[in-house]
Short mmCIF file of C-alpha atoms in Angstrom, two decimals:
data_model
loop_
_atom_site.label_atom_id
_atom_site.label_comp_id
_atom_site.label_asym_id
_atom_site.label_seq_id
_atom_site.Cartn_x
_atom_site.Cartn_y
_atom_site.Cartn_z
CA MET A 1 -20.21 -16.58 12.75
CA ARG A 2 -21.25 -14.31 9.96
CA ARG A 3 -23.16 -15.07 6.78
CA ILE A 4 -21.39 -14.10 3.55
CA LYS A 5 -22.41 -14.23 -0.09
CA VAL A 6 -19.52 -14.31 -2.53
CA THR A 7 -19.35 -14.83 -6.27
CA VAL A 8 -16.39 -17.04 -7.11
CA ASP A 9 -15.52 -17.92 -10.70
CA GLY A 10 -19.00 -16.86 -11.79
CA LYS A 11 -20.89 -18.91 -9.20
CA THR A 12 -22.50 -17.42 -6.10
CA HIS A 13 -21.91 -19.11 -2.75
CA GLU A 14 -23.38 -18.46 0.69
CA HIS A 15 -21.76 -19.66 3.90
CA GLU A 16 -21.59 -18.99 7.61
CA VAL A 17 -17.94 -18.21 8.38
CA GLU A 18 -15.82 -17.21 11.35
CA PRO A 19 -14.72 -13.57 10.97
CA ARG A 20 -11.08 -14.65 11.26
CA LEU A 21 -11.31 -17.05 8.30
CA LEU A 22 -8.91 -15.87 5.59
CA LEU A 23 -10.16 -15.66 2.01
CA ILE A 24 -7.48 -18.12 0.83
CA HIS A 25 -8.73 -20.68 3.36
CA TYR A 26 -12.34 -20.02 2.36
CA LEU A 27 -11.46 -20.66 -1.28
CA ARG A 28 -9.36 -23.76 -0.63
CA GLU A 29 -11.02 -25.42 2.33
CA VAL A 30 -14.66 -24.37 2.10
CA LEU A 31 -15.06 -24.20 -1.68
CA GLY A 32 -12.37 -26.76 -2.53
CA ILE A 33 -10.60 -24.52 -5.05
CA GLY A 34 -7.09 -25.94 -4.85
CA GLY A 35 -5.89 -23.82 -7.75
CA ALA A 36 -5.55 -20.83 -5.44
CA HIS A 37 -2.25 -21.59 -3.72
CA SER A 38 -1.13 -20.65 -0.25
CA GLY A 39 2.59 -19.88 -0.24
CA CYS A 40 4.34 -17.73 2.33
CA ASP A 41 1.16 -16.76 4.20
CA THR A 42 2.72 -13.33 4.93
CA SER A 43 1.59 -11.35 1.84
CA ASN A 44 5.05 -11.51 0.28
CA CYS A 45 5.05 -14.29 -2.30
CA GLY A 46 1.83 -13.70 -4.25
CA ALA A 47 1.00 -17.41 -4.80
CA CYS A 48 -2.46 -16.74 -3.35
CA THR A 49 -3.20 -13.87 -5.78
CA ILE A 50 -6.79 -13.82 -7.02
CA LEU A 51 -8.88 -11.12 -8.67
CA MET A 52 -11.30 -9.20 -6.47
CA ASN A 53 -13.64 -7.13 -8.64
CA GLY A 54 -11.09 -7.52 -11.43
CA GLU A 55 -8.01 -6.40 -9.50
CA SER A 56 -5.19 -8.55 -8.16
CA VAL A 57 -5.30 -9.13 -4.41
CA LYS A 58 -3.39 -11.42 -2.05
CA SER A 59 -6.09 -13.65 -0.59
CA CYS A 60 -3.96 -14.56 2.46
CA THR A 61 -4.34 -10.95 3.60
CA VAL A 62 -8.07 -10.58 3.08
CA LEU A 63 -10.74 -11.90 5.45
CA ALA A 64 -13.52 -13.93 3.89
CA VAL A 65 -15.98 -11.48 5.47
CA GLN A 66 -14.28 -8.65 3.56
CA ALA A 67 -15.19 -10.49 0.35
CA ASP A 68 -18.89 -10.49 1.24
CA GLY A 69 -20.80 -9.26 -1.80
CA GLU A 70 -17.69 -9.12 -3.98
CA ASP A 71 -16.74 -10.81 -7.23
CA ILE A 72 -13.77 -13.19 -6.96
CA MET A 73 -11.95 -14.86 -9.84
CA THR A 74 -9.40 -17.66 -9.37
CA VAL A 75 -7.24 -19.41 -11.92
CA GLN A 76 -9.89 -22.14 -12.07
CA GLY A 77 -12.46 -19.71 -13.45
CA LEU A 78 -10.40 -18.49 -16.40
CA ALA A 79 -10.98 -21.15 -19.05
CA LYS A 80 -14.17 -20.71 -21.09
CA ASN A 81 -15.80 -23.68 -22.85
CA GLY A 82 -12.63 -25.71 -22.53
CA GLU A 83 -10.49 -22.91 -24.02
CA TRP A 84 -7.68 -21.51 -21.92
CA HIS A 85 -7.50 -17.82 -21.18
CA PRO A 86 -4.87 -16.13 -23.42
CA VAL A 87 -2.61 -15.56 -20.40
CA GLN A 88 -2.77 -19.29 -19.55
CA THR A 89 -1.91 -20.13 -23.16
CA ALA A 90 1.01 -17.69 -23.12
CA PHE A 91 2.43 -19.19 -19.91
CA HIS A 92 2.11 -22.65 -21.46
CA GLU A 93 3.69 -21.77 -24.79
CA ALA A 94 6.48 -19.56 -23.41
CA HIS A 95 7.16 -22.13 -20.68
CA GLY A 96 6.53 -19.50 -18.02
CA LEU A 97 6.69 -22.06 -15.24
CA GLN A 98 9.01 -24.64 -13.76
CA CYS A 99 7.55 -26.30 -10.67
CA GLY A 100 4.28 -24.42 -11.19
CA TYR A 101 3.64 -23.45 -7.59
CA CYS A 102 3.72 -19.70 -8.23
CA THR A 103 1.90 -20.01 -11.57
CA PRO A 104 -1.73 -19.39 -10.52
CA GLY A 105 -0.67 -16.23 -8.71
CA MET A 106 1.56 -15.15 -11.60
CA ILE A 107 -1.30 -15.61 -14.07
CA MET A 108 -3.81 -13.68 -11.97
CA ALA A 109 -1.31 -10.86 -11.31
CA THR A 110 -0.56 -10.75 -15.06
CA ILE A 111 -4.24 -10.41 -15.97
CA SER A 112 -4.58 -7.51 -13.54
CA LEU A 113 -1.37 -5.90 -14.84
CA LEU A 114 -2.47 -6.14 -18.49
CA LYS A 115 -5.81 -4.53 -17.65
CA GLU A 116 -3.99 -1.53 -16.21
CA LYS A 117 -1.19 -1.52 -18.79
CA PRO A 118 -2.18 -3.38 -21.99
CA ASN A 119 1.27 -2.95 -23.58
CA PRO A 120 3.78 -2.94 -20.73
CA SER A 121 7.52 -2.48 -21.28
CA GLU A 122 9.82 -5.16 -19.88
CA GLU A 123 10.54 -2.90 -16.90
CA GLU A 124 6.81 -2.40 -16.31
CA ILE A 125 6.28 -6.16 -16.44
CA ARG A 126 9.00 -6.77 -13.86
CA GLU A 127 7.68 -4.03 -11.60
CA GLY A 128 4.09 -5.13 -12.18
CA LEU A 129 4.95 -8.63 -10.97
CA GLU A 130 7.00 -7.32 -8.04
CA GLY A 131 4.51 -8.90 -5.64
CA ASN A 132 4.97 -12.42 -7.01
CA LEU A 133 7.96 -14.61 -6.25
CA CYS A 134 9.13 -17.62 -8.26
CA ARG A 135 11.44 -19.74 -6.11
CA CYS A 136 12.59 -21.66 -9.20
CA THR A 137 13.75 -18.19 -10.36
CA GLY A 138 12.06 -18.76 -13.70
CA TYR A 139 11.53 -15.06 -14.24
CA GLU A 140 12.96 -14.83 -17.77
CA ASN A 141 10.28 -17.05 -19.26
CA ILE A 142 7.58 -15.54 -17.06
CA VAL A 143 8.42 -12.12 -18.53
CA LYS A 144 8.37 -13.66 -22.01
CA ALA A 145 4.96 -15.15 -21.32
CA VAL A 146 3.60 -11.78 -20.21
CA LYS A 147 5.01 -10.14 -23.35
CA GLN A 148 3.36 -12.81 -25.50
CA ALA A 149 0.06 -12.42 -23.62
CA ALA A 150 0.20 -8.64 -24.05
CA GLY A 151 -0.43 -9.17 -27.75
CA SER A 152 -3.65 -11.07 -27.03
CA PRO A 153 -7.05 -9.80 -25.97
CA VAL A 154 -7.28 -9.92 -22.18
CA SER A 155 -10.63 -9.91 -20.43
CA MET B 1 -1.19 -18.40 10.35
CA ILE B 2 -4.59 -17.53 11.69
CA PRO B 3 -5.49 -14.48 13.80
CA LEU B 4 -6.92 -14.89 17.28
CA LYS B 5 -10.71 -14.77 17.44
CA PHE B 6 -12.44 -11.43 17.17
CA ASP B 7 -15.91 -10.03 16.60
CA TYR B 8 -16.55 -8.27 13.31
CA GLU B 9 -18.68 -5.17 12.84
CA VAL B 10 -19.33 -3.29 9.61
CA ALA B 11 -19.45 0.50 9.95
CA GLU B 12 -22.17 2.16 7.85
CA SER B 13 -20.61 5.62 8.13
CA ALA B 14 -17.68 7.38 9.78
CA GLN B 15 -20.05 8.47 12.56
CA HIS B 16 -21.17 4.86 13.03
CA ALA B 17 -17.53 3.78 13.27
CA VAL B 18 -16.97 6.37 15.99
CA GLU B 19 -20.02 5.05 17.87
CA LEU B 20 -18.77 1.47 17.59
CA LEU B 21 -15.33 2.54 18.82
CA GLY B 22 -17.04 4.23 21.76
CA GLN B 23 -18.92 1.04 22.59
CA HIS B 24 -15.95 -1.28 22.36
CA GLY B 25 -13.18 0.95 23.74
CA ASP B 26 -9.52 0.36 23.00
CA GLU B 27 -10.02 -3.39 22.51
CA ALA B 28 -11.37 -2.54 19.05
CA LYS B 29 -9.37 -1.76 15.92
CA LEU B 30 -10.52 -0.20 12.68
CA LEU B 31 -10.07 -2.38 9.60
CA ALA B 32 -9.51 -0.42 6.38
CA GLY B 33 -7.64 -2.31 3.63
CA GLY B 34 -6.13 -4.54 6.28
CA HIS B 35 -2.68 -4.71 4.72
CA SER B 36 -0.88 -3.46 7.82
CA LEU B 37 -3.27 -4.81 10.44
CA LEU B 38 -4.02 -8.34 9.21
CA PRO B 39 -0.33 -9.37 8.86
CA ILE B 40 0.41 -8.40 12.48
CA MET B 41 -2.81 -10.11 13.63
CA LYS B 42 -1.74 -13.27 11.83
CA LEU B 43 1.62 -13.08 13.62
CA ARG B 44 -0.41 -12.47 16.80
CA LEU B 45 1.50 -9.29 17.51
CA ALA B 46 -1.93 -7.66 17.67
CA ALA B 47 -5.08 -9.26 19.03
CA PRO B 48 -8.00 -6.83 18.98
CA THR B 49 -11.22 -8.44 20.19
CA VAL B 50 -13.36 -6.43 17.77
CA LEU B 51 -12.63 -5.37 14.20
CA ILE B 52 -14.72 -2.49 12.85
CA ASP B 53 -14.66 -2.64 9.06
CA ILE B 54 -14.50 0.85 7.55
CA GLY B 55 -13.21 -0.47 4.21
CA ARG B 56 -16.68 -0.22 2.72
CA LEU B 57 -17.09 3.50 3.41
CA ASN B 58 -16.97 4.53 -0.23
CA ASP B 59 -17.85 8.12 0.62
CA LEU B 60 -14.35 8.35 2.14
CA ASN B 61 -12.75 7.35 -1.18
CA TYR B 62 -12.17 10.56 -3.14
CA VAL B 63 -9.66 13.10 -4.40
CA ARG B 64 -10.99 16.67 -4.62
CA GLU B 65 -9.63 20.13 -5.23
CA ASP B 66 -10.05 22.37 -2.21
CA GLY B 67 -8.68 25.82 -3.11
CA ASP B 68 -4.88 25.61 -3.07
CA LYS B 69 -5.05 22.12 -1.58
CA LEU B 70 -6.09 18.60 -2.49
CA ALA B 71 -8.45 16.81 -0.13
CA ILE B 72 -8.14 13.02 -0.16
CA GLY B 73 -10.55 10.72 1.64
CA ALA B 74 -8.92 8.40 4.14
CA MET B 75 -10.30 5.27 2.44
CA THR B 76 -8.75 6.20 -0.90
CA ARG B 77 -6.61 3.26 -1.93
CA HIS B 78 -2.93 3.62 -2.85
CA THR B 79 -3.74 2.56 -6.41
CA ASP B 80 -6.36 5.32 -6.70
CA VAL B 81 -3.88 7.96 -5.49
CA GLU B 82 -1.16 6.57 -7.76
CA HIS B 83 -3.40 6.81 -10.84
CA SER B 84 -5.36 9.98 -9.99
CA ASP B 85 -4.81 12.60 -12.73
CA LEU B 86 -5.46 15.31 -10.15
CA VAL B 87 -2.82 14.01 -7.74
CA LYS B 88 -0.36 13.41 -10.58
CA SER B 89 -0.68 16.97 -11.87
CA GLU B 90 -0.99 18.89 -8.57
CA CYS B 91 1.02 16.81 -6.08
CA GLY B 92 3.26 14.53 -8.12
CA ILE B 93 5.37 13.38 -5.17
CA LEU B 94 2.29 11.81 -3.56
CA ALA B 95 1.15 9.93 -6.67
CA TYR B 96 4.71 8.71 -7.22
CA THR B 97 5.25 7.58 -3.62
CA ALA B 98 1.82 5.90 -3.39
CA GLY B 99 2.97 3.86 -6.41
CA LEU B 100 5.96 2.57 -4.41
CA VAL B 101 3.95 1.19 -1.49
CA GLY B 102 4.24 -2.61 -1.23
CA ASP B 103 3.35 -4.13 -4.58
CA PRO B 104 0.36 -3.88 -6.94
CA GLN B 105 -1.73 -6.32 -4.89
CA VAL B 106 -1.07 -4.37 -1.70
CA ARG B 107 -1.91 -1.08 -3.44
CA HIS B 108 -5.23 -2.53 -4.62
CA ARG B 109 -6.33 -2.99 -0.98
CA GLY B 110 -4.25 -0.66 1.18
CA THR B 111 -5.56 2.83 1.90
CA ILE B 112 -3.90 6.20 2.51
CA GLY B 113 -5.69 6.62 5.84
CA GLY B 114 -4.89 3.10 6.98
CA SER B 115 -1.21 3.54 6.25
CA LEU B 116 -1.04 6.84 8.15
CA ALA B 117 -3.10 5.65 11.12
CA HIS B 118 -0.85 2.58 11.41
CA GLY B 119 1.92 5.11 12.04
CA ASP B 120 4.91 3.12 10.80
CA ALA B 121 7.79 5.51 10.13
CA ALA B 122 9.38 2.82 7.92
CA SER B 123 6.56 2.99 5.38
CA ASP B 124 6.97 5.43 2.52
CA LEU B 125 4.02 7.75 2.94
CA PRO B 126 4.34 9.29 6.45
CA GLY B 127 7.63 11.08 5.70
CA VAL B 128 6.22 12.45 2.46
CA PHE B 129 3.08 13.75 4.19
CA LEU B 130 5.36 15.38 6.79
CA ALA B 131 7.44 17.05 4.05
CA LEU B 132 4.19 18.26 2.46
CA ASP B 133 3.07 19.89 5.74
CA ALA B 134 -0.15 17.90 5.29
CA GLU B 135 -3.20 18.33 7.50
CA PHE B 136 -5.23 15.40 8.78
CA LYS B 137 -8.94 15.61 9.51
CA ILE B 138 -10.00 13.46 12.46
CA THR B 139 -13.58 12.62 13.32
CA GLY B 140 -14.53 11.74 16.90
CA SER B 141 -17.52 11.75 19.19
CA GLY B 142 -17.11 15.51 19.73
CA GLY B 143 -17.00 16.32 16.01
CA ASP B 144 -14.11 16.99 13.64
CA ARG B 145 -10.66 18.36 14.39
CA THR B 146 -7.69 19.05 12.17
CA ILE B 147 -4.10 18.27 13.11
CA ALA B 148 -0.80 18.95 11.37
CA ALA B 149 1.20 15.95 10.17
CA ALA B 150 4.03 17.15 12.44
CA ASP B 151 1.77 16.65 15.48
CA PHE B 152 0.13 13.40 14.32
CA PHE B 153 2.97 10.90 14.65
CA GLU B 154 3.84 10.47 18.33
CA ASP B 155 6.02 7.38 18.59
CA TYR B 156 6.60 3.97 17.01
CA LEU B 157 3.13 2.89 15.71
CA MET B 158 1.57 5.57 17.94
CA THR B 159 -0.45 8.50 16.61
CA ALA B 160 -2.51 11.34 18.05
CA LEU B 161 -5.72 9.40 17.29
CA ALA B 162 -7.74 8.77 20.45
CA PRO B 163 -9.32 5.28 20.86
CA ASP B 164 -12.69 6.63 19.66
CA GLU B 165 -11.39 8.69 16.74
CA ILE B 166 -11.05 7.96 13.05
CA LEU B 167 -8.86 9.63 10.43
CA THR B 168 -11.28 10.73 7.70
CA GLU B 169 -9.37 13.02 5.32
CA VAL B 170 -5.89 14.25 4.47
CA ARG B 171 -5.17 17.63 2.88
CA VAL B 172 -1.98 18.37 0.97
CA PRO B 173 -0.89 21.57 -0.75
CA LYS B 174 -0.81 21.80 -4.52
CA LEU B 175 2.85 21.98 -5.47
CA ASN B 176 2.36 24.73 -8.09
CA GLY B 177 5.48 23.85 -10.03
CA ALA B 178 7.76 23.15 -7.05
CA GLY B 179 10.34 20.47 -7.79
CA TRP B 180 10.02 17.19 -5.92
CA SER B 181 11.62 13.79 -5.49
CA TYR B 182 11.29 10.69 -3.35
CA ARG B 183 14.32 8.44 -3.11
CA LYS B 184 14.60 5.29 -1.06
CA PHE B 185 17.15 2.60 -0.53
CA ASN B 186 16.05 -0.96 0.06
CA ARG B 187 17.78 -4.27 -0.31
CA ARG B 188 15.12 -6.21 -2.20
CA ALA B 189 11.88 -5.51 -4.05
CA GLN B 190 9.01 -5.16 -1.55
CA ASP B 191 11.32 -4.50 1.42
CA TRP B 192 10.64 -1.56 3.65
CA ALA B 193 12.93 1.38 2.96
CA VAL B 194 16.16 1.23 4.94
CA VAL B 195 15.99 5.01 4.56
CA GLY B 196 13.76 7.15 2.33
CA VAL B 197 13.82 10.87 1.57
CA GLY B 198 11.01 13.03 0.23
CA ALA B 199 12.06 16.50 -0.95
CA ILE B 200 10.11 19.49 -2.22
CA LEU B 201 12.01 22.51 -3.57
CA GLU B 202 10.55 25.91 -4.32
CA ARG B 203 12.65 28.12 -6.56
CA SER B 204 12.62 31.77 -7.49
CA ASN B 205 15.04 33.76 -9.65
CA GLY B 206 17.56 30.96 -9.86
CA SER B 207 17.85 30.35 -6.13
CA ILE B 208 16.04 28.10 -3.68
CA SER B 209 13.29 29.87 -1.74
CA SER B 210 12.44 26.89 0.45
CA ALA B 211 13.21 23.20 0.84
CA ARG B 212 11.02 20.75 2.71
CA ILE B 213 12.58 17.36 3.38
CA GLY B 214 10.99 14.40 5.21
CA PHE B 215 12.65 11.12 6.13
CA THR B 216 11.35 7.57 6.11
CA ASN B 217 12.80 5.28 8.82
CA MET B 218 15.29 7.68 10.44
CA ALA B 219 13.47 7.62 13.82
CA SER B 220 10.44 6.05 15.49
CA VAL B 221 8.40 8.77 13.75
CA PRO B 222 8.90 10.51 10.40
CA VAL B 223 11.28 13.48 10.85
CA ARG B 224 12.41 16.52 8.85
CA ALA B 225 15.98 17.27 7.75
CA SER B 226 15.84 20.60 9.56
CA ALA B 227 19.50 21.60 9.25
CA THR B 228 19.49 21.01 5.49
CA GLU B 229 16.19 22.85 5.10
CA GLN B 230 17.61 25.88 6.94
CA ALA B 231 20.84 25.81 4.96
CA LEU B 232 18.90 25.88 1.69
CA SER B 233 16.42 28.61 2.58
CA GLY B 234 17.24 31.47 0.19
CA ALA B 235 20.42 29.70 -0.91
CA SER B 236 21.97 29.26 -4.33
CA VAL B 237 21.16 26.08 -6.24
CA ASP B 238 24.90 25.35 -6.08
CA SER B 239 24.71 24.82 -2.32
CA ILE B 240 22.78 21.52 -2.44
CA ALA B 241 25.78 19.21 -2.01
CA GLU B 242 27.04 21.12 1.01
CA ALA B 243 23.58 21.41 2.57
CA ALA B 244 22.94 17.68 2.17
CA GLU B 245 26.00 17.01 4.35
CA SER B 246 23.95 18.12 7.37
CA ALA B 247 20.92 15.97 6.46
CA ALA B 248 21.47 13.50 9.32
CA ASP B 249 22.30 16.13 11.96
CA GLY B 250 20.29 15.63 15.11
CA THR B 251 19.03 12.18 14.10
CA SER B 252 19.67 8.94 15.98
CA PRO B 253 18.19 6.22 13.78
CA SER B 254 18.00 2.66 15.06
CA SER B 255 20.37 -0.15 14.16
CA ASP B 256 18.79 -3.37 12.94
CA ILE B 257 19.38 -6.29 10.61
CA ALA B 258 19.10 -4.03 7.54
CA ALA B 259 21.53 -1.29 8.58
CA SER B 260 23.51 0.21 11.43
CA SER B 261 22.59 3.63 12.76
CA GLU B 262 25.74 5.09 11.15
CA PHE B 263 24.90 3.58 7.76
CA ARG B 264 21.38 5.02 7.97
CA GLN B 265 22.88 8.46 8.59
CA HIS B 266 25.19 7.96 5.61
CA LEU B 267 22.22 6.95 3.46
CA ALA B 268 20.28 10.01 4.66
CA ARG B 269 23.03 12.33 3.43
CA VAL B 270 23.50 10.55 0.08
CA LEU B 271 19.78 10.16 -0.65
CA THR B 272 19.05 13.75 0.39
CA LYS B 273 21.59 15.01 -2.15
CA ARG B 274 20.15 12.78 -4.88
CA ALA B 275 16.58 13.77 -4.04
CA LEU B 276 17.45 17.48 -4.01
CA ASP B 277 19.31 17.20 -7.33
CA GLU B 278 16.31 15.45 -8.86
CA ALA B 279 13.84 17.93 -7.35
CA LEU B 280 15.87 20.79 -8.79
CA SER B 281 15.72 19.28 -12.28
CA ARG B 282 11.96 18.72 -12.14
#
């Protein structure tokens, strides 16, 4: 067992964990953050995407011990004072989801993308979300949502 | 999917990592970004009993000018190479190819050194480093040694790294205006390249003075298109199409679910021509 200290959604947690515990399982099963989804479990689908020190990362392919001392943000930490994050609002208004399973990962990947490229072209959006799969194939509205969000301040 | 149990050690320095490797022998594996190692541990294709985390060695995350070369620390992430102004201006093929690895999430964690030490000839970078005639700096218990990319890759997922050695730096030449291209064919976004070709062309007085061409996924290790390189040495720029016809000579790529051996050889010829045409125009 190894002691880790991780900041998740602005709150610092300390736990003894097995080295083989994956970050996605730490978030979901230890901290109870169900908003971080586990999809393919093979680092393909991107449903488990979270921000690690502000950058998108697939939490099924990170050990919890690798997150020791780091700053993690999940979809559940985005809203501030009851107000959605602009990317959440854009996905809602542009109907950038169907079943919603991929949505937390899509939103976190979008926030990371817009930090690197605040005004992405459609091609850059599609390439920037290459690591996130939507099995409903709702990509058209997801791209629209990202375009709409690109006009908003993203923090 | 959960990996088998292992002990976890954090290396404080490259030297410390070497010491830990010495203590634990070949049951230990180095953990850098983890984006090659953790997936195969989850599938239980690998089961090291000790992981030595070198991902926190920030002093191995750098891009520096070193005379007519660039020196890149082994723990430099793909995203840092992709966005480095120095790499973009002096060795464009490397910045471009680093930007094709996996997807953005993978590039935020995966490292140049980790990818090379994993030694997968189907990943995009090894063939490009081979075409660049890169040098790899290796640190072990006896000190540092330098090895050419051509001598580093030994077989499928096998490299020249001894069990107590760590790859610490890669050095690539500045391209000084040489044309370059990396072309790959894959069936879906994120898939490994069925075949990839990295090409670097040096020109003088309207002819080609040298061509360096490295393949992704044409053998168990990255290989050069030697016949095409020889045909282009000192040749006219009009000879590219003919020279590319020999791109697959001497290769015997594997057949798998993505492509037959013959189709891989066909792709090698087609992609080599496209890469050379693009390199010429750059």
